[in-house]
Amino acid sequence: MSTEIIADMQQKYEQLTEAQKEIFAGYGLRQIKHFVEISLPHLEASLPEGAYVQGINGNGKVQAYHPQTDQYYIWISDLQWQTSTQTTKAVDLKEDAIEIWEIFELKSYALIDLSHVHRDFLDSRISL
């Protein structure tokens, strides 16, 4: 798949913060689209009241936090939230994923079309 699927790829990439560029490189556009459009609505709907999704932690798990109770939750096995004491402060923020999704207008693309776009784009930047 060519990076030409997304117009102005370089210009859009330059709008990203450093943290967002790391998320872009680490997850890719397909995973970001899946997280924002498919996973996030389901995850947020099943959260304990008052908690919010922070993002994906260093262990690759979706992490949520309830500020009134100071309780952390981890999404397990695509089934449920589980309280956790093993949280990480290093979290790829949900808001950064949503910002990438908006900048690249990912709602306009099918998941399959985004499979290698980020990798092809980053490879082309290295070869310059």
PDB file of C-alpha atoms in Angstrom:
ATOM      1  CA  MET A   1       0.000   0.000   0.000  1.00  0.00           C
ATOM      2  CA  SER A   2       1.344   3.363  -0.932  1.00  0.00           C
ATOM      3  CA  THR A   3       1.409   6.412   1.284  1.00  0.00           C
ATOM      4  CA  GLU A   4      -0.301   8.233  -1.578  1.00  0.00           C
ATOM      5  CA  ILE A   5      -3.624   7.057  -0.159  1.00  0.00           C
ATOM      6  CA  ILE A   6      -3.497  10.025   2.226  1.00  0.00           C
ATOM      7  CA  ALA A   7      -3.036  13.402   0.599  1.00  0.00           C
ATOM      8  CA  ASP A   8      -0.492  15.784   2.141  1.00  0.00           C
ATOM      9  CA  MET A   9       0.979  13.049   4.330  1.00  0.00           C
ATOM     10  CA  GLN A  10       4.137  15.031   5.130  1.00  0.00           C
ATOM     11  CA  GLN A  11       2.191  18.184   5.982  1.00  0.00           C
ATOM     12  CA  LYS A  12      -0.124  16.235   8.287  1.00  0.00           C
ATOM     13  CA  TYR A  13       2.809  14.441   9.926  1.00  0.00           C
ATOM     14  CA  GLU A  14       4.484  17.777  10.674  1.00  0.00           C
ATOM     15  CA  GLN A  15       1.394  18.852  12.665  1.00  0.00           C
ATOM     16  CA  LEU A  16       2.007  16.070  15.179  1.00  0.00           C
ATOM     17  CA  THR A  17       3.699  16.628  18.524  1.00  0.00           C
ATOM     18  CA  GLU A  18       6.724  14.479  19.380  1.00  0.00           C
ATOM     19  CA  ALA A  19       4.545  12.201  21.524  1.00  0.00           C
ATOM     20  CA  GLN A  20       2.066  11.857  18.656  1.00  0.00           C
ATOM     21  CA  LYS A  21       4.878  11.031  16.219  1.00  0.00           C
ATOM     22  CA  GLU A  22       5.954   8.215  18.554  1.00  0.00           C
ATOM     23  CA  ILE A  23       2.390   6.899  18.669  1.00  0.00           C
ATOM     24  CA  PHE A  24       2.161   7.185  14.872  1.00  0.00           C
ATOM     25  CA  ALA A  25       5.370   5.180  14.444  1.00  0.00           C
ATOM     26  CA  GLY A  26       4.581   2.641  17.146  1.00  0.00           C
ATOM     27  CA  TYR A  27       0.967   1.843  16.397  1.00  0.00           C
ATOM     28  CA  GLY A  28       0.397   2.932  12.821  1.00  0.00           C
ATOM     29  CA  LEU A  29      -2.695   4.496  11.332  1.00  0.00           C
ATOM     30  CA  ARG A  30      -4.667   1.258  11.145  1.00  0.00           C
ATOM     31  CA  GLN A  31      -4.316   0.581  14.876  1.00  0.00           C
ATOM     32  CA  ILE A  32      -5.088   4.201  15.731  1.00  0.00           C
ATOM     33  CA  LYS A  33      -8.272   4.062  13.626  1.00  0.00           C
ATOM     34  CA  HIS A  34      -9.277   0.777  15.269  1.00  0.00           C
ATOM     35  CA  PHE A  35      -8.629   2.154  18.762  1.00  0.00           C
ATOM     36  CA  VAL A  36     -10.542   5.419  18.229  1.00  0.00           C
ATOM     37  CA  GLU A  37     -13.488   4.138  16.183  1.00  0.00           C
ATOM     38  CA  ILE A  38     -14.006   0.568  17.360  1.00  0.00           C
ATOM     39  CA  SER A  39     -12.407  -0.006  20.753  1.00  0.00           C
ATOM     40  CA  LEU A  40     -12.804   3.335  22.501  1.00  0.00           C
ATOM     41  CA  PRO A  41     -16.625   3.619  22.287  1.00  0.00           C
ATOM     42  CA  HIS A  42     -16.981   0.118  23.737  1.00  0.00           C
ATOM     43  CA  LEU A  43     -14.365   0.704  26.428  1.00  0.00           C
ATOM     44  CA  GLU A  44     -15.825   4.029  27.536  1.00  0.00           C
ATOM     45  CA  ALA A  45     -19.369   2.632  27.639  1.00  0.00           C
ATOM     46  CA  SER A  46     -18.317  -0.081  30.078  1.00  0.00           C
ATOM     47  CA  LEU A  47     -16.223   2.084  32.413  1.00  0.00           C
ATOM     48  CA  PRO A  48     -17.192   2.462  36.061  1.00  0.00           C
ATOM     49  CA  GLU A  49     -19.043   5.753  36.490  1.00  0.00           C
ATOM     50  CA  GLY A  50     -16.667   8.662  37.062  1.00  0.00           C
ATOM     51  CA  ALA A  51     -13.651   6.934  35.481  1.00  0.00           C
ATOM     52  CA  TYR A  52     -12.075   7.890  32.170  1.00  0.00           C
ATOM     53  CA  VAL A  53      -9.768   6.196  29.679  1.00  0.00           C
ATOM     54  CA  GLN A  54      -6.233   7.589  29.926  1.00  0.00           C
ATOM     55  CA  GLY A  55      -4.742   5.648  27.027  1.00  0.00           C
ATOM     56  CA  ILE A  56      -2.506   2.658  26.417  1.00  0.00           C
ATOM     57  CA  ASN A  57       0.102   1.985  29.073  1.00  0.00           C
ATOM     58  CA  GLY A  58       3.664   0.711  28.718  1.00  0.00           C
ATOM     59  CA  ASN A  59       2.406  -2.878  28.985  1.00  0.00           C
ATOM     60  CA  GLY A  60       0.131  -2.427  25.964  1.00  0.00           C
ATOM     61  CA  LYS A  61      -3.036  -2.413  28.068  1.00  0.00           C
ATOM     62  CA  VAL A  62      -5.744   0.224  27.946  1.00  0.00           C
ATOM     63  CA  GLN A  63      -5.664   2.042  31.263  1.00  0.00           C
ATOM     64  CA  ALA A  64      -8.385   4.108  32.932  1.00  0.00           C
ATOM     65  CA  TYR A  65      -8.449   6.229  36.058  1.00  0.00           C
ATOM     66  CA  HIS A  66     -11.136   7.275  38.530  1.00  0.00           C
ATOM     67  CA  PRO A  67     -10.033  10.568  40.136  1.00  0.00           C
ATOM     68  CA  GLN A  68     -12.536  10.531  43.019  1.00  0.00           C
ATOM     69  CA  THR A  69     -11.449   7.090  44.237  1.00  0.00           C
ATOM     70  CA  ASP A  70      -7.834   7.294  42.988  1.00  0.00           C
ATOM     71  CA  GLN A  71      -8.430   3.873  41.410  1.00  0.00           C
ATOM     72  CA  TYR A  72      -6.810   2.625  38.209  1.00  0.00           C
ATOM     73  CA  TYR A  73      -8.372   0.095  35.863  1.00  0.00           C
ATOM     74  CA  ILE A  74      -6.907  -2.096  33.146  1.00  0.00           C
ATOM     75  CA  TRP A  75      -8.934  -3.547  30.277  1.00  0.00           C
ATOM     76  CA  ILE A  76      -8.420  -7.310  30.215  1.00  0.00           C
ATOM     77  CA  SER A  77      -9.121  -9.892  27.540  1.00  0.00           C
ATOM     78  CA  ASP A  78     -11.507  -7.617  25.640  1.00  0.00           C
ATOM     79  CA  LEU A  79     -14.091  -8.488  28.277  1.00  0.00           C
ATOM     80  CA  GLN A  80     -13.998  -6.173  31.248  1.00  0.00           C
ATOM     81  CA  TRP A  81     -12.262  -3.582  33.360  1.00  0.00           C
ATOM     82  CA  GLN A  82     -10.213  -4.851  36.256  1.00  0.00           C
ATOM     83  CA  THR A  83      -8.924  -2.751  39.128  1.00  0.00           C
ATOM     84  CA  SER A  84      -5.173  -2.560  39.081  1.00  0.00           C
ATOM     85  CA  THR A  85      -2.313  -1.578  41.321  1.00  0.00           C
ATOM     86  CA  GLN A  86       0.265  -2.173  38.583  1.00  0.00           C
ATOM     87  CA  THR A  87      -0.301   0.918  36.509  1.00  0.00           C
ATOM     88  CA  THR A  88       2.298   2.865  34.645  1.00  0.00           C
ATOM     89  CA  LYS A  89       2.691   6.602  34.494  1.00  0.00           C
ATOM     90  CA  ALA A  90       3.951   6.295  30.903  1.00  0.00           C
ATOM     91  CA  VAL A  91       0.726   6.212  28.917  1.00  0.00           C
ATOM     92  CA  ASP A  92       0.151   6.856  25.227  1.00  0.00           C
ATOM     93  CA  LEU A  93      -2.713   9.261  25.718  1.00  0.00           C
ATOM     94  CA  LYS A  94      -6.160   8.698  24.267  1.00  0.00           C
ATOM     95  CA  GLU A  95      -6.266  12.383  23.324  1.00  0.00           C
ATOM     96  CA  ASP A  96      -3.114  12.002  21.222  1.00  0.00           C
ATOM     97  CA  ALA A  97      -4.615   9.049  19.361  1.00  0.00           C
ATOM     98  CA  ILE A  98      -7.785  11.059  18.703  1.00  0.00           C
ATOM     99  CA  GLU A  99      -5.717  14.012  17.471  1.00  0.00           C
ATOM    100  CA  ILE A 100      -3.821  11.759  15.018  1.00  0.00           C
ATOM    101  CA  TRP A 101      -7.150  10.283  13.886  1.00  0.00           C
ATOM    102  CA  GLU A 102      -8.461  13.810  13.225  1.00  0.00           C
ATOM    103  CA  ILE A 103      -5.330  15.184  11.507  1.00  0.00           C
ATOM    104  CA  PHE A 104      -5.134  12.240   9.110  1.00  0.00           C
ATOM    105  CA  GLU A 105      -8.935  12.157   8.672  1.00  0.00           C
ATOM    106  CA  LEU A 106      -8.916   8.421   9.355  1.00  0.00           C
ATOM    107  CA  LYS A 107     -12.711   8.149   9.443  1.00  0.00           C
ATOM    108  CA  SER A 108     -12.546   8.465   5.647  1.00  0.00           C
ATOM    109  CA  TYR A 109     -10.499   5.273   5.167  1.00  0.00           C
ATOM    110  CA  ALA A 110     -11.141   1.561   5.499  1.00  0.00           C
ATOM    111  CA  LEU A 111      -8.953  -0.248   8.026  1.00  0.00           C
ATOM    112  CA  ILE A 112      -7.407  -2.482   5.363  1.00  0.00           C
ATOM    113  CA  ASP A 113      -6.285   0.539   3.338  1.00  0.00           C
ATOM    114  CA  LEU A 114      -4.235   1.814   6.280  1.00  0.00           C
ATOM    115  CA  SER A 115      -2.238  -1.364   6.927  1.00  0.00           C
ATOM    116  CA  HIS A 116       1.258  -0.210   5.934  1.00  0.00           C
ATOM    117  CA  VAL A 117       0.786   3.487   5.271  1.00  0.00           C
ATOM    118  CA  HIS A 118       2.726   4.688   8.301  1.00  0.00           C
ATOM    119  CA  ARG A 119       5.607   2.264   7.725  1.00  0.00           C
ATOM    120  CA  ASP A 120       5.879   3.153   4.030  1.00  0.00           C
ATOM    121  CA  PHE A 121       5.823   6.849   4.932  1.00  0.00           C
ATOM    122  CA  LEU A 122       8.508   6.495   7.617  1.00  0.00           C
ATOM    123  CA  ASP A 123      10.662   4.341   5.307  1.00  0.00           C
ATOM    124  CA  SER A 124      10.438   7.003   2.604  1.00  0.00           C
ATOM    125  CA  ARG A 125      11.586   9.672   5.103  1.00  0.00           C
ATOM    126  CA  ILE A 126      14.632   7.587   6.044  1.00  0.00           C
ATOM    127  CA  SER A 127      15.655   7.135   2.425  1.00  0.00           C
ATOM    128  CA  LEU A 128      15.650  10.903   1.751  1.00  0.00           C
TER     129      LEU A 128
END
